[in-house]
mmCIF file of C-alpha atoms in Angstrom:
data_model
loop_
_atom_site.group_PDB
_atom_site.id
_atom_site.type_symbol
_atom_site.label_atom_id
_atom_site.label_comp_id
_atom_site.label_asym_id
_atom_site.label_seq_id
_atom_site.Cartn_x
_atom_site.Cartn_y
_atom_site.Cartn_z
ATOM 1 C CA MET A 1 7.356 -30.518 -43.591
ATOM 2 C CA ILE A 2 10.194 -28.460 -44.744
ATOM 3 C CA LEU A 3 8.102 -25.416 -44.590
ATOM 4 C CA ARG A 4 7.382 -25.994 -40.978
ATOM 5 C CA LEU A 5 11.025 -26.656 -40.464
ATOM 6 C CA VAL A 6 12.232 -23.331 -42.056
ATOM 7 C CA LEU A 7 9.486 -21.299 -40.173
ATOM 8 C CA VAL A 8 10.730 -22.726 -36.829
ATOM 9 C CA ILE A 9 14.360 -21.838 -37.692
ATOM 10 C CA LEU A 10 13.288 -18.199 -38.582
ATOM 11 C CA LEU A 11 11.325 -17.850 -35.487
ATOM 12 C CA LEU A 12 14.122 -19.230 -33.287
ATOM 13 C CA ALA A 13 16.652 -16.701 -35.216
ATOM 14 C CA ALA A 14 14.080 -13.974 -34.836
ATOM 15 C CA ALA A 15 13.906 -14.696 -30.848
ATOM 16 C CA LEU A 16 17.538 -14.737 -30.749
ATOM 17 C CA TRP A 17 18.138 -11.393 -32.552
ATOM 18 C CA LEU A 18 15.290 -9.866 -30.460
ATOM 19 C CA LEU A 19 17.153 -11.077 -27.083
ATOM 20 C CA HIS A 20 20.509 -9.559 -28.327
ATOM 21 C CA ARG A 21 18.872 -6.386 -28.984
ATOM 22 C CA LEU A 22 17.106 -6.194 -25.688
ATOM 23 C CA ARG A 23 20.341 -7.043 -23.741
ATOM 24 C CA THR A 24 22.350 -4.298 -25.609
ATOM 25 C CA MET A 25 19.656 -1.729 -25.309
ATOM 26 C CA PRO A 26 20.028 1.155 -22.562
ATOM 27 C CA ARG A 27 17.889 0.530 -19.833
ATOM 28 C CA ALA A 28 15.599 3.729 -20.015
ATOM 29 C CA LEU A 29 15.060 2.946 -23.894
ATOM 30 C CA LEU A 30 14.273 -0.632 -22.902
ATOM 31 C CA ALA A 31 11.631 0.490 -20.312
ATOM 32 C CA ARG A 32 10.118 2.926 -22.680
ATOM 33 C CA ARG A 33 9.883 0.287 -25.458
ATOM 34 C CA LEU A 34 8.403 -2.230 -23.200
ATOM 35 C CA ARG A 35 5.524 0.139 -22.136
ATOM 36 C CA GLN A 36 4.986 0.918 -25.687
ATOM 37 C CA ALA A 37 4.654 -2.843 -26.523
ATOM 38 C CA ALA A 38 2.343 -3.188 -23.457
ATOM 39 C CA VAL A 39 0.063 -0.284 -24.772
ATOM 40 C CA TRP A 40 0.068 -1.341 -28.116
ATOM 41 C CA GLY A 41 -0.587 -5.119 -27.081
ATOM 42 C CA LEU A 42 -3.488 -3.911 -24.950
ATOM 43 C CA ILE A 43 -4.909 -2.112 -27.959
ATOM 44 C CA GLY A 44 -4.382 -5.251 -30.125
ATOM 45 C CA VAL A 45 -6.387 -7.254 -27.641
ATOM 46 C CA LEU A 46 -9.185 -4.882 -27.440
ATOM 47 C CA VAL A 47 -9.210 -4.611 -31.276
ATOM 48 C CA LEU A 48 -9.319 -8.507 -31.404
ATOM 49 C CA ALA A 49 -12.136 -8.594 -28.794
ATOM 50 C CA VAL A 50 -14.201 -5.967 -30.880
ATOM 51 C CA LEU A 51 -13.784 -7.958 -33.951
ATOM 52 C CA THR A 52 -14.660 -11.300 -32.368
ATOM 53 C CA GLY A 53 -17.515 -9.823 -30.336
ATOM 54 C CA ARG A 54 -15.966 -10.693 -27.153
ATOM 55 C CA LEU A 55 -15.895 -7.211 -25.680
ATOM 56 C CA ASN A 56 -19.224 -7.426 -23.637
ATOM 57 C CA PRO A 57 -17.855 -9.769 -21.050
ATOM 58 C CA LEU A 58 -14.929 -7.320 -20.597
ATOM 59 C CA PHE A 59 -17.498 -4.395 -19.898
ATOM 60 C CA ALA A 60 -19.521 -6.673 -17.550
ATOM 61 C CA LEU A 61 -16.282 -7.553 -15.537
ATOM 62 C CA ILE A 62 -15.624 -3.782 -15.207
ATOM 63 C CA GLY A 63 -19.146 -2.829 -14.357
ATOM 64 C CA ALA A 64 -19.197 -5.637 -11.658
ATOM 65 C CA ALA A 65 -15.894 -4.521 -10.308
ATOM 66 C CA ILE A 66 -16.892 -0.976 -9.427
ATOM 67 C CA PRO A 67 -19.316 -1.651 -6.785
ATOM 68 C CA VAL A 68 -16.843 -3.990 -5.216
ATOM 69 C CA LEU A 69 -13.900 -1.502 -5.358
ATOM 70 C CA MET A 70 -16.106 1.382 -3.767
ATOM 71 C CA ARG A 71 -17.204 -1.055 -0.846
ATOM 72 C CA LEU A 72 -13.518 -1.896 -0.341
ATOM 73 C CA LEU A 73 -12.605 1.804 -0.292
ATOM 74 C CA ALA A 74 -15.390 2.543 2.095
ATOM 75 C CA PHE A 75 -13.986 -0.430 4.347
ATOM 76 C CA LEU A 76 -10.526 0.753 4.296
ATOM 77 C CA ARG A 77 -11.746 4.276 5.395
ATOM 78 C CA LEU A 78 -13.280 2.551 8.557
ATOM 79 C CA VAL A 79 -10.000 0.684 9.562
ATOM 80 C CA PRO A 80 -8.682 2.963 12.305
ATOM 81 C CA GLU A 81 -12.022 3.120 13.939
ATOM 82 C CA LEU A 82 -12.396 -0.675 13.818
ATOM 83 C CA GLN A 83 -9.065 -1.370 15.205
ATOM 84 C CA GLN A 84 -9.751 1.355 18.184
ATOM 85 C CA ILE A 85 -13.211 -0.546 18.793
ATOM 86 C CA LEU A 86 -11.425 -3.948 18.931
ATOM 87 C CA ARG A 87 -8.848 -2.824 21.128
ATOM 88 C CA SER A 88 -11.359 -1.232 23.514
ATOM 89 C CA LEU A 89 -12.934 -4.734 23.565
ATOM 90 C CA GLY A 90 -9.672 -6.363 24.225
ATOM 91 C CA LEU A 91 -9.230 -7.935 20.912
ATOM 92 C CA GLY A 92 -7.085 -7.030 18.063
ATOM 93 C CA VAL A 93 -3.599 -5.240 17.868
ATOM 94 C CA GLY A 94 -2.238 -4.381 21.245
ATOM 95 C CA ALA A 95 -5.153 -6.196 23.271
ATOM 96 C CA GLY A 96 -4.502 -5.590 26.965
ATOM 97 C CA ALA A 97 -2.586 -2.267 26.280
ATOM 98 C CA GLY A 98 -4.316 -0.813 29.273
ATOM 99 C CA SER A 99 -2.410 -2.696 31.666
ATOM 100 C CA ALA A 100 1.043 -2.183 30.186
ATOM 101 C CA ASP A 101 1.077 1.657 29.723
ATOM 102 C CA GLY A 102 -1.728 2.914 31.824
ATOM 103 C CA GLY A 103 -4.689 2.804 29.095
ATOM 104 C CA ALA A 104 -3.083 4.684 26.520
ATOM 105 C CA GLY A 105 -5.158 5.021 23.320
ATOM 106 C CA GLN A 106 -8.136 3.578 24.834
ATOM 107 C CA SER A 107 -9.722 6.257 26.906
ATOM 108 C CA VAL A 108 -8.800 8.878 24.204
ATOM 109 C CA PRO A 109 -11.606 9.784 21.852
ATOM 110 C CA PRO A 110 -10.420 10.269 18.356
ATOM 111 C CA SER A 111 -10.283 14.046 17.375
ATOM 112 C CA SER A 112 -9.060 15.871 14.365
ATOM 113 C CA GLY A 113 -7.731 19.289 16.056
ATOM 114 C CA ALA A 114 -4.637 19.772 18.012
ATOM 115 C CA LEU A 115 -3.806 17.815 21.212
ATOM 116 C CA SER A 116 -4.154 19.385 24.635
ATOM 117 C CA GLU A 117 -1.393 18.537 27.070
ATOM 118 C CA ASP A 118 -3.705 16.193 28.935
ATOM 119 C CA GLU A 119 -4.653 14.297 25.728
ATOM 120 C CA ALA A 120 -1.063 13.983 24.793
ATOM 121 C CA ARG A 121 -0.316 12.621 28.255
ATOM 122 C CA ALA A 122 -3.036 10.237 28.228
ATOM 123 C CA ILE A 123 -2.088 8.913 24.541
ATOM 124 C CA LEU A 124 1.594 8.364 25.895
ATOM 125 C CA GLY A 125 0.336 7.115 29.346
ATOM 126 C CA VAL A 126 2.625 9.268 31.297
ATOM 127 C CA ASP A 127 1.892 11.341 34.192
ATOM 128 C CA ALA A 128 2.227 15.042 34.726
ATOM 129 C CA LYS A 129 5.532 14.749 36.359
ATOM 130 C CA ALA A 130 7.178 12.855 33.519
ATOM 131 C CA ASP A 131 10.308 14.043 32.256
ATOM 132 C CA ALA A 132 11.710 13.923 28.546
ATOM 133 C CA GLU A 133 13.393 10.696 28.807
ATOM 134 C CA ALA A 134 10.110 8.956 30.152
ATOM 135 C CA ILE A 135 8.212 10.612 27.349
ATOM 136 C CA ARG A 136 10.641 9.311 24.785
ATOM 137 C CA ALA A 137 10.615 5.870 26.394
ATOM 138 C CA ALA A 138 6.766 5.618 26.387
ATOM 139 C CA HIS A 139 6.708 6.840 22.739
ATOM 140 C CA ARG A 140 9.474 4.202 21.852
ATOM 141 C CA ARG A 141 7.318 1.531 23.640
ATOM 142 C CA LEU A 142 4.036 2.306 21.887
ATOM 143 C CA MET A 143 5.432 2.742 18.410
ATOM 144 C CA GLN A 144 7.264 -0.529 18.713
ATOM 145 C CA ARG A 145 3.746 -2.178 19.273
ATOM 146 C CA LEU A 146 1.450 0.029 17.169
ATOM 147 C CA HIS A 147 3.617 0.941 14.127
ATOM 148 C CA PRO A 148 1.869 0.484 10.809
ATOM 149 C CA ASP A 149 4.814 -1.891 9.750
ATOM 150 C CA ARG A 150 4.047 -4.030 12.564
ATOM 151 C CA GLY A 151 0.119 -4.351 12.211
ATOM 152 C CA GLY A 152 -0.876 -0.957 13.783
ATOM 153 C CA SER A 153 -2.632 1.832 12.076
ATOM 154 C CA ASP A 154 -1.375 5.054 10.552
ATOM 155 C CA TYR A 155 -3.950 6.911 12.759
ATOM 156 C CA LEU A 156 -2.534 5.570 15.986
ATOM 157 C CA ALA A 157 0.881 6.248 14.845
ATOM 158 C CA ALA A 158 0.170 9.808 13.969
ATOM 159 C CA ARG A 159 -1.567 10.532 17.292
ATOM 160 C CA ILE A 160 1.330 8.827 19.179
ATOM 161 C CA ASN A 161 3.751 11.077 17.217
ATOM 162 C CA ALA A 162 1.639 14.287 17.646
ATOM 163 C CA ALA A 163 1.421 13.407 21.478
ATOM 164 C CA LYS A 164 5.196 13.277 21.654
ATOM 165 C CA ARG A 165 5.808 16.446 19.697
ATOM 166 C CA ARG A 166 3.195 18.186 21.950
ATOM 167 C CA LEU A 167 4.740 17.273 25.018
ATOM 168 C CA LEU A 168 8.616 17.856 23.978
ATOM 169 C CA GLY A 169 7.792 20.784 21.840
ATOM 170 C CA ASP A 170 9.471 19.340 18.773
#
C-alpha cells in the first residue's frame, strides 16, 4: 500500500516537473521536441504491435484504405464537371443563373485554352457594348455567388477571373 502511494507521488512530481519544463521551453524547441516524441511514440507502438502479433490488422487497414482513397481522388477530379452538369439541369450551386445573368456559365463548354472575347463575354453575361464598369459589376456579381468559399468551384472562379482579365486587358 505504501509502495503504491510513493509511486503515485513520484508520478505526480514527475508530471509537475514536466509541465514546468514545457512552460519554460522556447516554442521552436517545444515544437521540435513534441514532433520527436510523436515519432518515437509511433515507433514504439509499431514495435509493440510487432512483438504482440497485432501488426496484421494495421496492414489490412492500410490495404483497405488505398482503393477508397483512389476512388475519392478520382471523384474529386470530377467535381467541377459535376457542378456544371447540375447547374445546367437547374440543380446545385447557382441554380437558375441563366435568368439572372443572361446564361453565364451554362452555354460555355469547358476548355483549357485561352478565352476568346466572345467566350469571355458569354461567361460574364455582358454584351459587346459593355463598358469596363459593367464588366467589373458582372464579375463581382458572379464571384459573390460562385466563389469557392461560398460553395462554388475553383474551376468556375478561374474561368470568371480569366474572362474579366481578357475583357479588361489586366
